[in-house]
Amino acid sequence: MEWGLRTAIRGASERLIPILMTALVTALGLLPLAVGAGEAGREIEGPMAQVILGGLITSTLLNLLVLPTLAFALRAIHGETGTAGVAHDRRTVV
């Protein structure tokens, strides 16, 4: 398969459901801890759950939007349009 915009979109769309399902289940599990952060006995767990939820949102956006865009842009800059995962330079370095 040739690398290009169509490949980047296909890769992102194939990973969309697994990434969103994992993020959603984790967020739903942490939501009660994050909401009850001010209650007695949750002085550590509540803020930690909020930080984890923030990181989860950030990493989900990174995986779905930034990484495919970055991969496509870097591929376009370097001018490599060969098949994905195959080394293009077969020279040996001595």
PDB file of C-alpha atoms in Angstrom:
ATOM      1  CA  MET A   1       0.000   0.000   0.000  1.00  0.00           C
ATOM      2  CA  GLU A   2       1.344   3.402  -0.961  1.00  0.00           C
ATOM      3  CA  TRP A   3       1.753   5.959   1.792  1.00  0.00           C
ATOM      4  CA  GLY A   4      -0.264   9.151   1.510  1.00  0.00           C
ATOM      5  CA  LEU A   5      -3.170  11.118   2.875  1.00  0.00           C
ATOM      6  CA  ARG A   6      -5.576   8.258   2.200  1.00  0.00           C
ATOM      7  CA  THR A   7      -3.347   5.878   4.210  1.00  0.00           C
ATOM      8  CA  ALA A   8      -3.107   8.302   7.146  1.00  0.00           C
ATOM      9  CA  ILE A   9      -6.891   8.735   7.217  1.00  0.00           C
ATOM     10  CA  ARG A  10      -7.455   4.983   6.954  1.00  0.00           C
ATOM     11  CA  GLY A  11      -5.025   4.270   9.807  1.00  0.00           C
ATOM     12  CA  ALA A  12      -6.632   6.875  12.051  1.00  0.00           C
ATOM     13  CA  SER A  13     -10.139   5.643  11.274  1.00  0.00           C
ATOM     14  CA  GLU A  14      -9.208   1.995  11.939  1.00  0.00           C
ATOM     15  CA  ARG A  15      -7.805   2.936  15.347  1.00  0.00           C
ATOM     16  CA  LEU A  16     -10.688   5.267  16.243  1.00  0.00           C
ATOM     17  CA  ILE A  17     -13.044   2.716  17.861  1.00  0.00           C
ATOM     18  CA  PRO A  18     -10.411   0.851  19.982  1.00  0.00           C
ATOM     19  CA  ILE A  19      -8.863   4.095  21.240  1.00  0.00           C
ATOM     20  CA  LEU A  20     -12.224   5.665  22.095  1.00  0.00           C
ATOM     21  CA  MET A  21     -13.510   2.497  23.786  1.00  0.00           C
ATOM     22  CA  THR A  22     -10.407   2.203  25.966  1.00  0.00           C
ATOM     23  CA  ALA A  23     -10.477   5.889  26.883  1.00  0.00           C
ATOM     24  CA  LEU A  24     -14.208   5.857  27.609  1.00  0.00           C
ATOM     25  CA  VAL A  25     -14.069   2.812  29.892  1.00  0.00           C
ATOM     26  CA  THR A  26     -11.092   4.213  31.799  1.00  0.00           C
ATOM     27  CA  ALA A  27     -12.745   7.631  32.125  1.00  0.00           C
ATOM     28  CA  LEU A  28     -15.990   6.116  33.393  1.00  0.00           C
ATOM     29  CA  GLY A  29     -14.042   4.145  36.002  1.00  0.00           C
ATOM     30  CA  LEU A  30     -12.173   7.234  37.216  1.00  0.00           C
ATOM     31  CA  LEU A  31     -15.085   9.661  37.068  1.00  0.00           C
ATOM     32  CA  PRO A  32     -16.477   8.883  40.564  1.00  0.00           C
ATOM     33  CA  LEU A  33     -13.034   9.469  42.072  1.00  0.00           C
ATOM     34  CA  ALA A  34     -12.525  12.716  40.171  1.00  0.00           C
ATOM     35  CA  VAL A  35     -15.977  14.094  41.045  1.00  0.00           C
ATOM     36  CA  GLY A  36     -15.636  13.310  44.745  1.00  0.00           C
ATOM     37  CA  ALA A  37     -12.180  14.865  45.050  1.00  0.00           C
ATOM     38  CA  GLY A  38     -13.171  17.233  47.873  1.00  0.00           C
ATOM     39  CA  GLU A  39     -14.591  14.585  50.194  1.00  0.00           C
ATOM     40  CA  ALA A  40     -12.835  13.393  53.316  1.00  0.00           C
ATOM     41  CA  GLY A  41     -10.548  10.439  52.720  1.00  0.00           C
ATOM     42  CA  ARG A  42     -10.028  11.226  49.040  1.00  0.00           C
ATOM     43  CA  GLU A  43      -7.361  13.884  49.385  1.00  0.00           C
ATOM     44  CA  ILE A  44      -4.921  11.888  47.249  1.00  0.00           C
ATOM     45  CA  GLU A  45      -7.179   9.783  45.033  1.00  0.00           C
ATOM     46  CA  GLY A  46      -9.363  12.643  43.748  1.00  0.00           C
ATOM     47  CA  PRO A  47      -6.624  14.901  42.363  1.00  0.00           C
ATOM     48  CA  MET A  48      -4.782  11.854  41.031  1.00  0.00           C
ATOM     49  CA  ALA A  49      -7.908  10.776  39.132  1.00  0.00           C
ATOM     50  CA  GLN A  50      -8.247  14.282  37.689  1.00  0.00           C
ATOM     51  CA  VAL A  51      -4.663  14.227  36.464  1.00  0.00           C
ATOM     52  CA  ILE A  52      -5.125  10.774  34.941  1.00  0.00           C
ATOM     53  CA  LEU A  53      -8.305  11.918  33.163  1.00  0.00           C
ATOM     54  CA  GLY A  54      -6.474  14.947  31.765  1.00  0.00           C
ATOM     55  CA  GLY A  55      -3.670  12.739  30.499  1.00  0.00           C
ATOM     56  CA  LEU A  56      -6.182  10.315  29.030  1.00  0.00           C
ATOM     57  CA  ILE A  57      -7.897  13.094  27.074  1.00  0.00           C
ATOM     58  CA  THR A  58      -4.548  14.460  25.910  1.00  0.00           C
ATOM     59  CA  SER A  59      -3.203  11.091  24.791  1.00  0.00           C
ATOM     60  CA  THR A  60      -6.462  10.254  22.989  1.00  0.00           C
ATOM     61  CA  LEU A  61      -6.306  13.486  21.012  1.00  0.00           C
ATOM     62  CA  LEU A  62      -2.615  12.921  20.328  1.00  0.00           C
ATOM     63  CA  ASN A  63      -3.246   9.405  18.990  1.00  0.00           C
ATOM     64  CA  LEU A  64      -6.228  10.356  16.845  1.00  0.00           C
ATOM     65  CA  LEU A  65      -5.268  13.767  15.481  1.00  0.00           C
ATOM     66  CA  VAL A  66      -1.648  14.758  15.977  1.00  0.00           C
ATOM     67  CA  LEU A  67       0.224  11.522  15.218  1.00  0.00           C
ATOM     68  CA  PRO A  68      -1.427  10.764  11.840  1.00  0.00           C
ATOM     69  CA  THR A  69      -0.990  14.408  10.806  1.00  0.00           C
ATOM     70  CA  LEU A  70       2.636  14.417  11.913  1.00  0.00           C
ATOM     71  CA  ALA A  71       3.372  11.132  10.136  1.00  0.00           C
ATOM     72  CA  PHE A  72       1.810  12.425   6.926  1.00  0.00           C
ATOM     73  CA  ALA A  73       3.690  15.738   7.146  1.00  0.00           C
ATOM     74  CA  LEU A  74       7.053  14.085   7.819  1.00  0.00           C
ATOM     75  CA  ARG A  75       6.503  11.659   4.966  1.00  0.00           C
ATOM     76  CA  ALA A  76       5.701  14.573   2.641  1.00  0.00           C
ATOM     77  CA  ILE A  77       8.767  16.545   3.772  1.00  0.00           C
ATOM     78  CA  HIS A  78      11.147  13.661   3.185  1.00  0.00           C
ATOM     79  CA  GLY A  79       9.522  12.749  -0.104  1.00  0.00           C
ATOM     80  CA  GLU A  80       9.200   9.053   0.667  1.00  0.00           C
ATOM     81  CA  THR A  81       6.169   7.522  -1.005  1.00  0.00           C
ATOM     82  CA  GLY A  82       7.037   3.837  -0.877  1.00  0.00           C
ATOM     83  CA  THR A  83       5.193   1.111   0.950  1.00  0.00           C
ATOM     84  CA  ALA A  84       4.822   1.453   4.696  1.00  0.00           C
ATOM     85  CA  GLY A  85       7.239  -0.538   6.828  1.00  0.00           C
ATOM     86  CA  VAL A  86       9.702  -1.324   4.022  1.00  0.00           C
ATOM     87  CA  ALA A  87      13.222   0.072   4.108  1.00  0.00           C
ATOM     88  CA  HIS A  88      13.916   2.161   1.020  1.00  0.00           C
ATOM     89  CA  ASP A  89      17.639   2.568   1.420  1.00  0.00           C
ATOM     90  CA  ARG A  90      19.427  -0.768   0.957  1.00  0.00           C
ATOM     91  CA  ARG A  91      22.997   0.573   1.148  1.00  0.00           C
ATOM     92  CA  THR A  92      25.264  -0.968   3.760  1.00  0.00           C
ATOM     93  CA  VAL A  93      27.286   1.306   5.994  1.00  0.00           C
ATOM     94  CA  VAL A  94      30.831   0.132   6.726  1.00  0.00           C
TER      95      VAL A  94
END
